[in-house]
Amino acid sequence: MNQGSISLIPKTYHRLSPLQSSIKPQIETTGEEAIASIASATSSSEIESLRVSLLGKKGSITGMMSLMRDLQNEEKKEFGRTVNEVKGNIEKALEARKEEVEREELMVKMESERIDVTTPGIMSQGVGRRHPLSMTMERATEIFMSLGYDTVTECEESPEIESDYYCFEALNCPPDHPARDMQDSFYLNDPDGPEETYMLRTHTSAVQIHQMEKRKPPFRIVAPGRVYRKDDIDATHSLIFHQVEILAIEERGVLTLGDLKGTVEYFLKQMFGPEIKVRFRGSYFPFTEPSMEVDVWFRGKWLEVLGCGMVDPRVLEKAGIDPEKYSGFAAGFGAERFAMVTYGITDIREFYNGDLRFLDQFPHFKDQGMKAFLEGRGTSDVEAEEGGGDKEEKVEKKEKKKADPPAAGAELDISKLEFKVGTITKVWEHPDSDKLWCEEIDCGEESPRTICSGLRAHYSASDLEGKKVVVFSNLKKRKLGGIPSDGMVLCSFTDDDSKVVLIEPPSDAENGEVCKFEGYEGEPATGNQIDKKKMVQAIMPDLKTDGDGNVVWKGVEMKVGGGTVGGGGLKDVQVG
Ligand code: DAH
C-alpha cells in the first residue's frame, strides 16, 4: 500500500481507511474553496456555471459521493454526512449569492432604463413616433372614409377569434375547398371534432359576413385588423400580420367591375402618389367572382399588393342578402406589404421587435421622395432632380446627369430658372436631420418662404441670420425630412464638397429682385415643367463661379441690383 498516493482521492480512497486520515479535511477544504468562489461570483451566469461544476452530474462534489460505494459501512455513514454537509453549505451559498447578484443586476438595469420625469420639454425625452404600421392602416382607412366608407374596428364586429363558419364556410370555402389549404390556420379546438370549430382568423374577409348579417344595404365598410397564419417566419412572412378589408354593397347593378377598379386605383394613388403604376390581373378567390389581383410597379418589378372582386352571389345569399336585389365588391390587402413599400422596409420582422432605432426613423422615405423610391432610386436622387437645397445631393446630381442625359436639353437656357434676392430672417434646426437648417427667407413676396438647406456643417444659425442670399425660386415645393421646402439657397461648392459658400448678391439688391443673364430673356418655367423636362440637370451644371468668384452661366454673368453676384467667394467652382 502506497501511503504517498493518498492525495489522489478518487483513485486510492478505497484502499485506505480514509476518514482517519486527511480525506475529511480535504473535503471540507474543497467546500470552503467552493464557497469562497461563490462569494466572489459577480453574475448569475457565473453562479450557474459554478453550480454545474460543483453539484452538476459531473461536478466535483457529486463525484465525491460516488466514492462511497467503496467504503465500509461505518465509514460510509460518516463520509456521507460530511459530503452532504459540504453540499448543503454550497447549495445555501449558491442560493444566497444568486439572490444578491440578481438584485444587483436588476438595480443596474433599472438605473440604465431610468426616466427622469422631471426633465422639461417633450422632445428632450425622445417621445415615441408613430409606428409605420399604424400610420399605414390609418392612412388606408382614412382614404376609404373619405369615399364614404364606415370603419369597423370594434372587437364584437371584427373578432380575432372566429368560427370556421365566418372565416371559411360563409365565404364560400366548404371544408374540402382548396383555399383552406392555402391558409394554414391556428385552430383553437379540433377542426375535425363534432363541435363548431374556432380559430384565430386568417383574414379580415370574415368581417364581411358579420357586416352583411348586421347591416341593411346599401353600405360600405372598411375594416382594418390583425390576422394569423401558420407560416414559416422569414423576411416577408410573420405568424401575425394585419389586413385592411373593404366591402361595398348597393342595389344590384349599381356597382360594376369598373367601379371596383376605379376605387382600387384611386386608393393606390392616394396611398403611393399619383405616379404609381397599377396593373390588374384575373385571379381566383372563393368569395368573389370575378376576382382580381392588383400589382404596383415597385423598384423595377410588379409587386402584388391587393386582392379584390365582385362579391359572389352565394356569399350574399348565405349572409341573408338577396343577390337578385343587391350586388357589390370587396377587396383586402396586407398592411405590412403596404408599409414595407411606403417606408422602404425590407424585413417584416422589423415591425414587431420594438427596436427604438428602427422606430426612430419615421417619418421616412414617404416624406422625402416617394416617386424616386418607387422607381428604385435613392431619395437623394429625387432631391437632386427637384433641385433641392441639401448640399449632399449635389454629388448625386452630377452622377444622375451622366446616367440619364436630359432629352430636351438643346433649347433650355438659364432664363427658365428663376433666382431671386432674399434675406434670411429666421433660422432653426430641422427636427429630423442634423444636416439641415430650416430658414425663413423674405423674398419680397406676400409671405416669407421656408427653405431647408444642408448648411449645418458650414454655417452657424447666427452666420445665416440676416444674410442676403440668392434663392432658386421657381422650384416645385417639396418636403425635406417632412418639412416643405420652397426653393433652394444658392451656394458655390468645391468638387469634394469640403467647402460650401453662400452666393451673395450685391448690397444694393432688394429682396424679391430677380437676377438676370444678358442675352437670355425667356420666361421662367413652372416648377412642374422644371421637373418634367429635367431642367435642373440640363441647365445647372453650367452655372459656375468664374476666376473672380462671380456667378456665370456659360460665361455670362449673373446680375442683379447694380452689379454682379457672388464675387469674393469660391472661384472657378460649381454653383447649385
Ligand atoms: N382575404 C384574402 C386574403 O387574405 C384577400 C382578399 C381577396 C380579400 C379578395 C377580399 C377580396 O375582400 O375580394 O388573401
XYZ file of C-alpha atoms and ligand atoms in Angstrom:
590
model
C 0.000 0.000 0.000
C 1.422 3.274 -1.006
C 0.710 5.958 1.533
C 2.065 8.581 -0.829
C -0.835 8.242 -3.220
C -3.346 9.305 -0.622
C -3.819 12.776 -2.049
C -5.410 11.346 -5.201
C -8.732 10.893 -3.527
C -10.746 9.112 -6.177
C -8.141 6.518 -7.094
C -6.849 5.488 -3.707
C -9.665 6.189 -1.373
C -10.998 2.680 -1.152
C -7.649 1.265 -0.303
C -7.285 3.354 2.846
C -9.255 3.956 5.879
C -9.778 7.422 4.667
C -11.713 9.059 7.369
C -8.978 8.775 9.921
C -6.560 10.439 7.570
C -6.687 13.606 5.515
C -9.818 12.957 3.458
C -12.308 14.681 5.698
C -10.318 17.900 5.980
C -9.793 17.769 2.230
C -13.494 17.592 1.555
C -14.022 20.428 3.929
C -11.295 22.475 2.256
C -12.851 21.805 -1.139
C -16.136 23.021 0.304
C -14.592 26.171 1.732
C -12.882 26.962 -1.538
C -16.141 26.441 -3.368
C -17.930 28.786 -1.015
C -15.225 31.404 -1.445
C -15.541 31.322 -5.224
C -19.323 31.537 -4.941
C -18.975 34.610 -2.769
C -16.792 36.321 -5.340
C -19.035 35.477 -8.327
C -20.417 38.641 -9.907
C -23.039 37.486 -12.386
C -25.882 34.999 -12.422
C -24.267 33.160 -15.325
C -21.063 32.772 -13.306
C -23.086 31.371 -10.407
C -24.811 28.949 -12.704
C -21.521 27.615 -14.068
C -20.210 27.206 -10.525
C -23.334 25.264 -9.636
C -22.807 22.954 -12.581
C -19.117 22.437 -11.880
C -19.764 21.653 -8.200
C -23.150 19.999 -7.992
C -23.917 19.036 -11.565
C -23.842 15.418 -12.746
C -20.139 15.608 -13.369
C -19.490 18.134 -10.629
C -16.687 17.710 -8.122
C -18.950 17.277 -5.086
C -21.172 14.828 -6.918
C -18.014 12.957 -7.872
C -17.103 12.507 -4.214
C -20.425 10.898 -3.479
C -19.659 8.179 -5.957
C -16.624 7.150 -3.905
C -18.938 5.957 -1.226
C -19.596 2.584 -2.711
C -16.030 1.514 -1.980
C -16.209 2.259 1.729
C -17.010 0.128 4.732
C -20.499 0.627 6.145
C -19.244 2.524 9.166
C -17.164 4.833 7.044
C -19.912 5.289 4.529
C -22.113 6.944 7.078
C -19.602 9.440 8.279
C -18.264 10.156 4.829
C -21.771 10.675 3.507
C -22.585 13.020 6.339
C -19.504 15.113 5.652
C -20.108 15.351 1.933
C -23.785 16.134 2.458
C -22.932 18.843 4.901
C -20.498 20.418 2.438
C -23.032 20.038 -0.332
C -25.755 21.674 1.739
C -23.481 24.600 2.566
C -22.609 25.043 -1.081
C -26.284 24.981 -2.058
C -27.115 27.608 0.515
C -24.199 29.781 -0.584
C -25.232 29.481 -4.233
C -28.801 30.399 -3.430
C -27.847 33.388 -1.321
C -25.297 34.760 -3.770
C -27.678 34.252 -6.660
C -30.273 36.348 -4.948
C -27.758 39.106 -4.264
C -26.342 39.135 -7.758
C -29.782 39.157 -9.329
C -30.744 42.091 -7.183
C -27.571 43.920 -8.228
C -28.249 43.131 -11.874
C -31.781 44.423 -11.552
C -30.549 47.655 -9.974
C -28.099 48.189 -12.845
C -30.858 47.540 -15.370
C -33.272 49.863 -13.626
C -30.644 52.558 -13.430
C -29.910 52.265 -17.141
C -33.591 52.492 -18.008
C -34.384 55.269 -15.609
C -36.535 58.061 -16.956
C -36.286 61.417 -15.331
C -39.884 62.520 -15.365
C -38.896 65.987 -14.243
C -36.896 66.685 -17.436
C -38.601 69.642 -19.062
C -39.786 69.625 -22.665
C -41.338 66.816 -24.609
C -38.720 66.473 -27.353
C -35.841 66.111 -24.925
C -37.380 62.907 -23.621
C -37.431 61.343 -27.063
C -41.169 60.837 -27.155
C -42.029 57.916 -29.428
C -43.001 58.147 -33.045
C -45.983 56.687 -34.788
C -45.459 53.061 -35.731
C -45.231 52.718 -39.512
C -47.898 50.007 -39.473
C -50.379 52.143 -37.556
C -49.713 55.041 -39.894
C -50.290 52.819 -42.922
C -53.531 51.329 -41.632
C -54.802 54.698 -40.531
C -53.969 56.268 -43.862
C -55.720 53.453 -45.761
C -58.771 53.706 -43.539
C -58.901 57.473 -43.954
C -58.832 57.200 -47.731
C -61.846 54.908 -47.700
C -63.594 57.057 -45.108
C -63.212 59.983 -47.488
C -65.105 57.843 -50.031
C -67.976 57.330 -47.603
C -66.942 54.004 -46.072
C -67.775 53.320 -42.397
C -64.985 51.960 -40.243
C -65.382 48.645 -38.471
C -62.913 48.237 -35.645
C -64.909 47.184 -32.596
C -63.973 43.817 -31.207
C -67.518 42.421 -31.431
C -67.783 43.363 -35.082
C -64.288 42.330 -36.018
C -63.290 39.473 -33.690
C -59.862 37.915 -33.947
C -61.206 34.590 -32.706
C -63.538 33.388 -35.413
C -65.617 30.348 -36.038
C -64.870 28.272 -39.066
C -68.201 29.442 -40.404
C -67.254 33.133 -40.636
C -63.676 32.525 -41.658
C -64.349 29.972 -44.390
C -67.756 28.470 -44.842
C -69.836 31.615 -45.238
C -67.155 32.902 -47.600
C -67.931 30.051 -49.923
C -64.998 27.864 -48.885
C -66.545 24.472 -47.980
C -64.488 22.089 -45.789
C -62.719 20.448 -48.683
C -62.152 23.655 -50.587
C -58.555 24.041 -51.754
C -58.497 27.634 -50.429
C -58.400 26.185 -46.944
C -55.070 24.562 -47.621
C -53.738 27.892 -48.737
C -54.371 29.317 -45.334
C -52.964 27.198 -42.593
C -54.938 28.219 -39.544
C -54.313 28.264 -35.817
C -57.268 26.194 -34.640
C -58.403 26.555 -31.050
C -60.141 23.208 -30.968
C -60.148 20.091 -33.078
C -61.148 21.109 -36.600
C -62.396 17.585 -37.217
C -64.294 17.360 -33.942
C -68.067 17.398 -33.653
C -68.379 20.934 -32.202
C -68.173 24.236 -34.021
C -64.533 24.923 -34.814
C -62.852 28.105 -33.603
C -59.633 29.592 -34.851
C -57.577 32.768 -34.961
C -58.901 34.441 -38.076
C -56.751 34.026 -41.164
C -58.124 37.068 -42.958
C -60.291 40.110 -42.371
C -62.720 38.873 -45.034
C -64.608 37.266 -42.129
C -65.712 40.799 -41.185
C -67.626 40.973 -44.476
C -70.025 38.292 -43.262
C -70.655 39.949 -39.890
C -71.423 43.207 -41.676
C -73.703 41.618 -44.255
C -75.633 39.965 -41.458
C -75.854 43.142 -39.441
C -76.444 45.915 -41.954
C -79.106 46.601 -44.491
C -77.719 47.516 -47.917
C -76.638 49.843 -49.317
C -73.495 50.122 -47.197
C -69.757 50.473 -47.477
C -67.308 49.443 -44.790
C -63.571 49.474 -44.251
C -62.163 47.092 -41.635
C -58.532 47.140 -40.563
C -57.473 44.246 -38.353
C -54.995 41.669 -37.173
C -54.861 38.204 -38.718
C -52.977 34.984 -38.029
C -51.477 32.287 -40.206
C -49.217 29.341 -39.625
C -46.308 30.370 -41.751
C -42.587 29.942 -41.546
C -41.268 33.241 -40.292
C -38.883 34.976 -42.649
C -38.241 38.423 -44.100
C -41.682 38.530 -45.721
C -43.762 36.211 -43.517
C -44.975 36.528 -39.995
C -47.430 34.491 -37.927
C -49.336 37.641 -37.059
C -49.941 40.388 -39.561
C -52.531 42.991 -40.497
C -55.048 43.428 -43.247
C -57.497 46.063 -44.363
C -60.747 44.860 -45.886
C -63.376 46.799 -47.765
C -66.872 45.829 -48.779
C -69.431 47.887 -50.725
C -72.968 46.648 -51.365
C -75.517 48.579 -53.397
C -78.657 47.804 -55.343
C -77.883 45.230 -57.964
C -76.095 46.677 -60.967
C -75.096 49.954 -59.343
C -71.536 48.843 -58.650
C -69.625 47.486 -61.624
C -66.212 45.970 -62.110
C -65.223 49.395 -63.465
C -66.217 50.978 -60.158
C -64.116 48.462 -58.285
C -61.105 49.136 -60.489
C -61.622 52.883 -60.188
C -61.869 52.659 -56.412
C -58.769 50.492 -56.107
C -56.791 52.692 -58.454
C -57.859 55.851 -56.616
C -56.916 54.275 -53.310
C -53.480 53.185 -54.536
C -52.772 56.632 -55.967
C -53.740 58.246 -52.695
C -51.555 55.784 -50.858
C -48.457 55.863 -53.047
C -48.791 59.075 -55.037
C -50.209 59.810 -58.465
C -47.216 58.356 -60.314
C -47.865 54.812 -59.157
C -48.391 52.318 -61.995
C -51.170 49.821 -61.295
C -51.904 46.501 -63.004
C -54.984 44.270 -62.602
C -54.690 40.522 -63.145
C -57.506 37.988 -63.254
C -57.313 35.691 -60.222
C -59.414 33.460 -58.035
C -60.923 33.896 -54.580
C -63.830 31.714 -53.429
C -65.819 34.713 -52.207
C -65.599 36.906 -55.302
C -66.467 36.334 -58.932
C -64.774 37.630 -60.998
C -61.663 38.083 -58.846
C -58.545 40.099 -59.477
C -55.134 40.596 -58.008
C -53.574 44.009 -58.207
C -49.881 44.793 -58.646
C -47.978 48.051 -58.397
C -44.711 48.831 -60.143
C -42.181 48.903 -57.349
C -38.437 49.296 -57.748
C -38.278 47.686 -61.181
C -40.787 44.885 -60.565
C -44.525 44.285 -60.346
C -45.413 43.712 -56.729
C -48.731 42.167 -55.727
C -50.474 44.348 -53.161
C -54.165 43.542 -53.094
C -56.927 41.031 -53.864
C -60.415 42.074 -54.892
C -63.504 41.133 -56.847
C -67.273 41.330 -57.219
C -68.916 39.637 -54.238
C -70.018 36.122 -55.190
C -73.866 35.958 -55.082
C -73.624 32.779 -52.978
C -71.843 34.734 -50.256
C -74.563 37.395 -50.248
C -77.265 34.767 -50.103
C -75.650 32.877 -47.210
C -75.398 36.105 -45.217
C -79.064 36.922 -45.813
C -78.740 39.485 -48.611
C -80.852 38.829 -51.689
C -78.446 38.580 -54.648
C -81.321 39.332 -57.000
C -81.614 42.757 -55.411
C -78.074 43.602 -54.335
C -74.522 43.256 -55.547
C -71.192 44.728 -54.652
C -67.444 44.454 -54.486
C -64.808 43.641 -51.898
C -61.073 43.988 -51.544
C -58.448 43.091 -48.999
C -54.774 43.794 -48.603
C -51.891 43.219 -46.241
C -50.923 46.325 -44.293
C -47.330 45.145 -43.791
C -46.752 44.928 -47.523
C -48.013 48.478 -47.968
C -45.912 49.787 -45.122
C -42.846 47.984 -46.460
C -43.329 49.619 -49.845
C -44.082 53.018 -48.371
C -41.228 53.169 -45.908
C -38.621 51.054 -47.654
C -38.619 48.271 -45.068
C -37.142 45.044 -46.343
C -37.743 42.723 -43.377
C -41.247 42.268 -41.954
C -39.787 41.320 -38.546
C -38.647 44.918 -38.072
C -42.262 45.868 -37.391
C -42.586 43.738 -34.306
C -39.283 43.653 -32.482
C -39.778 47.043 -30.863
C -36.279 48.280 -31.645
C -36.289 52.006 -30.970
C -33.568 52.592 -33.530
C -35.975 51.275 -36.159
C -38.926 53.270 -34.904
C -36.894 56.454 -34.579
C -36.502 56.615 -38.338
C -40.069 57.615 -39.056
C -41.232 59.638 -40.920
C -39.026 58.282 -43.611
C -38.979 57.769 -47.375
C -42.574 58.770 -47.732
C -41.807 62.357 -46.960
C -38.612 62.515 -48.888
C -39.456 61.393 -52.372
C -41.936 58.626 -52.932
C -41.559 58.810 -56.684
C -37.850 58.107 -56.611
C -38.305 55.385 -54.074
C -40.969 53.613 -56.106
C -38.706 53.757 -59.094
C -35.872 52.191 -57.157
C -33.696 55.267 -56.840
C -32.340 56.695 -53.637
C -34.155 59.591 -52.056
C -31.286 61.931 -52.749
C -31.776 61.347 -56.474
C -35.158 62.902 -56.362
C -33.935 65.769 -54.317
C -31.277 66.447 -56.924
C -33.805 66.127 -59.693
C -36.067 68.543 -57.977
C -33.203 70.930 -57.394
C -33.331 70.677 -53.644
C -31.236 72.657 -51.259
C -29.444 69.865 -49.462
C -25.760 70.053 -50.132
C -25.349 66.281 -50.058
C -27.472 65.869 -53.138
C -25.113 67.592 -55.420
C -22.835 64.632 -55.880
C -25.857 62.575 -56.805
C -26.949 65.260 -59.186
C -23.726 65.037 -61.132
C -23.913 61.258 -61.301
C -27.514 61.430 -62.366
C -26.628 63.674 -65.238
C -24.201 61.126 -66.576
C -26.645 58.272 -66.277
C -29.720 59.979 -67.618
C -28.981 62.843 -70.006
C -31.912 65.224 -70.350
C -33.750 64.704 -73.601
C -34.811 68.221 -74.422
C -31.619 69.966 -73.358
C -30.985 71.939 -76.556
C -33.426 74.824 -76.192
C -33.182 75.062 -72.424
C -31.339 78.077 -71.072
C -30.809 79.778 -67.746
C -33.848 82.066 -68.178
C -36.058 79.036 -67.412
C -34.749 79.113 -63.864
C -35.545 81.991 -61.565
C -33.167 83.368 -58.943
C -34.472 85.937 -56.501
C -32.743 88.008 -53.890
C -33.906 87.274 -50.355
C -32.925 87.899 -46.745
C -32.776 85.136 -44.160
C -34.915 86.299 -41.286
C -35.038 83.228 -39.065
C -33.013 80.014 -38.727
C -33.822 76.880 -36.743
C -32.695 73.284 -36.560
C -34.516 70.759 -38.696
C -36.239 68.411 -36.229
C -35.230 65.228 -38.063
C -31.933 65.964 -39.738
C -28.697 67.132 -38.243
C -27.501 68.335 -41.640
C -30.317 70.723 -42.377
C -31.123 74.222 -41.280
C -34.661 75.458 -41.733
C -34.751 79.084 -42.767
C -37.413 81.689 -43.179
C -36.437 83.879 -46.119
C -38.020 87.137 -47.136
C -38.013 87.199 -50.941
C -40.120 90.352 -51.158
C -43.211 88.191 -51.591
C -46.532 88.184 -49.764
C -45.191 85.881 -47.100
C -41.700 84.626 -46.340
C -40.604 81.258 -47.723
C -39.483 78.304 -45.653
C -36.455 76.593 -47.105
C -34.416 73.692 -45.751
C -30.726 73.683 -46.687
C -27.882 71.336 -45.888
C -25.707 74.043 -44.450
C -25.334 72.979 -40.825
C -21.770 71.785 -41.396
C -20.797 75.083 -42.985
C -22.690 77.872 -41.254
C -23.996 78.525 -37.779
C -27.506 79.864 -37.315
C -26.167 83.273 -36.380
C -23.949 83.332 -39.501
C -27.068 82.927 -41.570
C -29.495 85.187 -39.763
C -29.842 88.496 -41.547
C -27.774 87.309 -44.552
C -28.762 88.416 -48.024
C -28.837 85.399 -50.341
C -29.911 84.259 -53.790
C -32.858 81.875 -53.796
C -33.549 79.422 -56.634
C -37.203 80.398 -56.508
C -39.236 78.587 -59.161
C -38.624 75.041 -57.978
C -41.556 72.881 -57.011
C -42.147 72.873 -53.266
C -41.023 69.589 -51.809
C -40.603 68.034 -48.421
C -37.199 67.607 -46.862
C -37.445 65.287 -43.885
C -41.120 66.083 -43.580
C -40.854 69.863 -43.825
C -41.969 71.541 -47.070
C -39.083 73.459 -48.580
C -39.915 76.163 -51.071
C -36.754 76.716 -53.081
C -33.060 76.477 -52.541
C -30.367 78.809 -51.299
C -27.692 79.189 -53.980
C -24.142 78.247 -52.992
C -20.808 77.658 -54.656
C -19.098 74.436 -53.667
C -15.883 72.551 -54.290
C -15.932 69.207 -56.075
C -15.218 67.296 -52.903
C -17.936 69.297 -51.103
C -15.483 70.310 -48.415
C -16.279 73.981 -48.943
C -19.724 75.436 -49.399
C -20.150 79.189 -49.606
C -23.337 81.219 -49.936
C -23.721 83.201 -53.128
C -24.110 86.819 -52.093
C -25.936 89.440 -54.126
C -24.587 92.998 -54.232
C -25.545 95.020 -51.184
C -27.934 97.311 -53.056
C -30.061 94.431 -54.372
C -33.561 94.403 -52.880
C -35.464 91.379 -51.615
C -37.545 89.987 -54.465
C -35.342 91.318 -57.270
C -34.781 88.718 -59.971
C -31.244 88.021 -61.211
C -30.633 88.414 -64.956
C -28.272 86.911 -67.524
C -27.772 89.124 -70.555
C -28.997 87.579 -73.785
C -31.244 85.114 -72.000
C -34.557 86.863 -71.663
C -37.071 83.966 -71.747
C -39.877 83.396 -69.239
C -39.111 81.280 -66.173
C -40.650 77.798 -66.253
C -43.112 76.429 -63.697
C -41.955 74.005 -61.037
C -43.717 71.174 -62.874
C -42.038 71.969 -66.185
C -38.678 72.062 -64.441
C -39.300 68.574 -63.104
C -40.745 67.148 -66.278
C -38.054 68.387 -68.612
C -35.305 67.727 -66.109
C -34.233 71.340 -66.412
C -32.163 71.332 -63.261
C -29.954 68.617 -64.667
C -29.827 70.298 -68.067
C -29.090 73.854 -67.004
C -27.441 73.927 -63.608
C -24.151 72.189 -64.472
C -23.217 75.293 -66.495
C -23.825 77.599 -63.556
C -20.413 78.286 -62.050
C -18.233 80.895 -60.467
C -15.526 82.486 -62.603
C -11.971 83.382 -61.672
C -13.255 86.298 -59.600
C -15.865 84.278 -57.774
C -18.732 85.837 -59.773
C -21.624 83.639 -60.868
C -21.746 82.947 -64.626
C -23.858 80.759 -66.856
C -21.939 79.614 -69.940
C -19.656 82.568 -69.309
C -22.481 85.155 -68.999
C -22.566 86.979 -65.664
C -25.498 86.823 -63.295
C -26.599 90.391 -62.481
C -28.937 91.997 -60.036
C -29.264 95.459 -58.478
C -26.257 97.392 -59.602
C -23.801 94.599 -60.168
C -22.576 91.073 -60.422
C -23.353 88.331 -57.943
C -21.111 86.401 -55.639
C -17.699 87.984 -56.026
C -15.210 87.099 -53.340
C -16.493 83.582 -52.685
C -15.105 80.363 -54.142
C -13.559 80.740 -57.583
C -13.992 78.500 -60.622
C -16.355 76.059 -58.952
C -19.849 74.727 -59.437
C -22.899 76.642 -58.232
C -26.070 74.911 -57.097
N -58.919 37.568 -47.907
C -57.959 37.498 -48.963
C -56.628 37.030 -48.395
O -56.426 37.094 -47.229
C -57.781 38.844 -49.610
C -58.991 39.266 -50.381
C -59.135 38.906 -51.688
C -59.993 39.981 -49.767
C -60.229 39.291 -52.434
C -61.134 40.373 -50.491
C -61.230 40.018 -51.825
O -62.101 41.094 -49.965
O -62.321 40.404 -52.531
O -55.783 36.606 -49.137
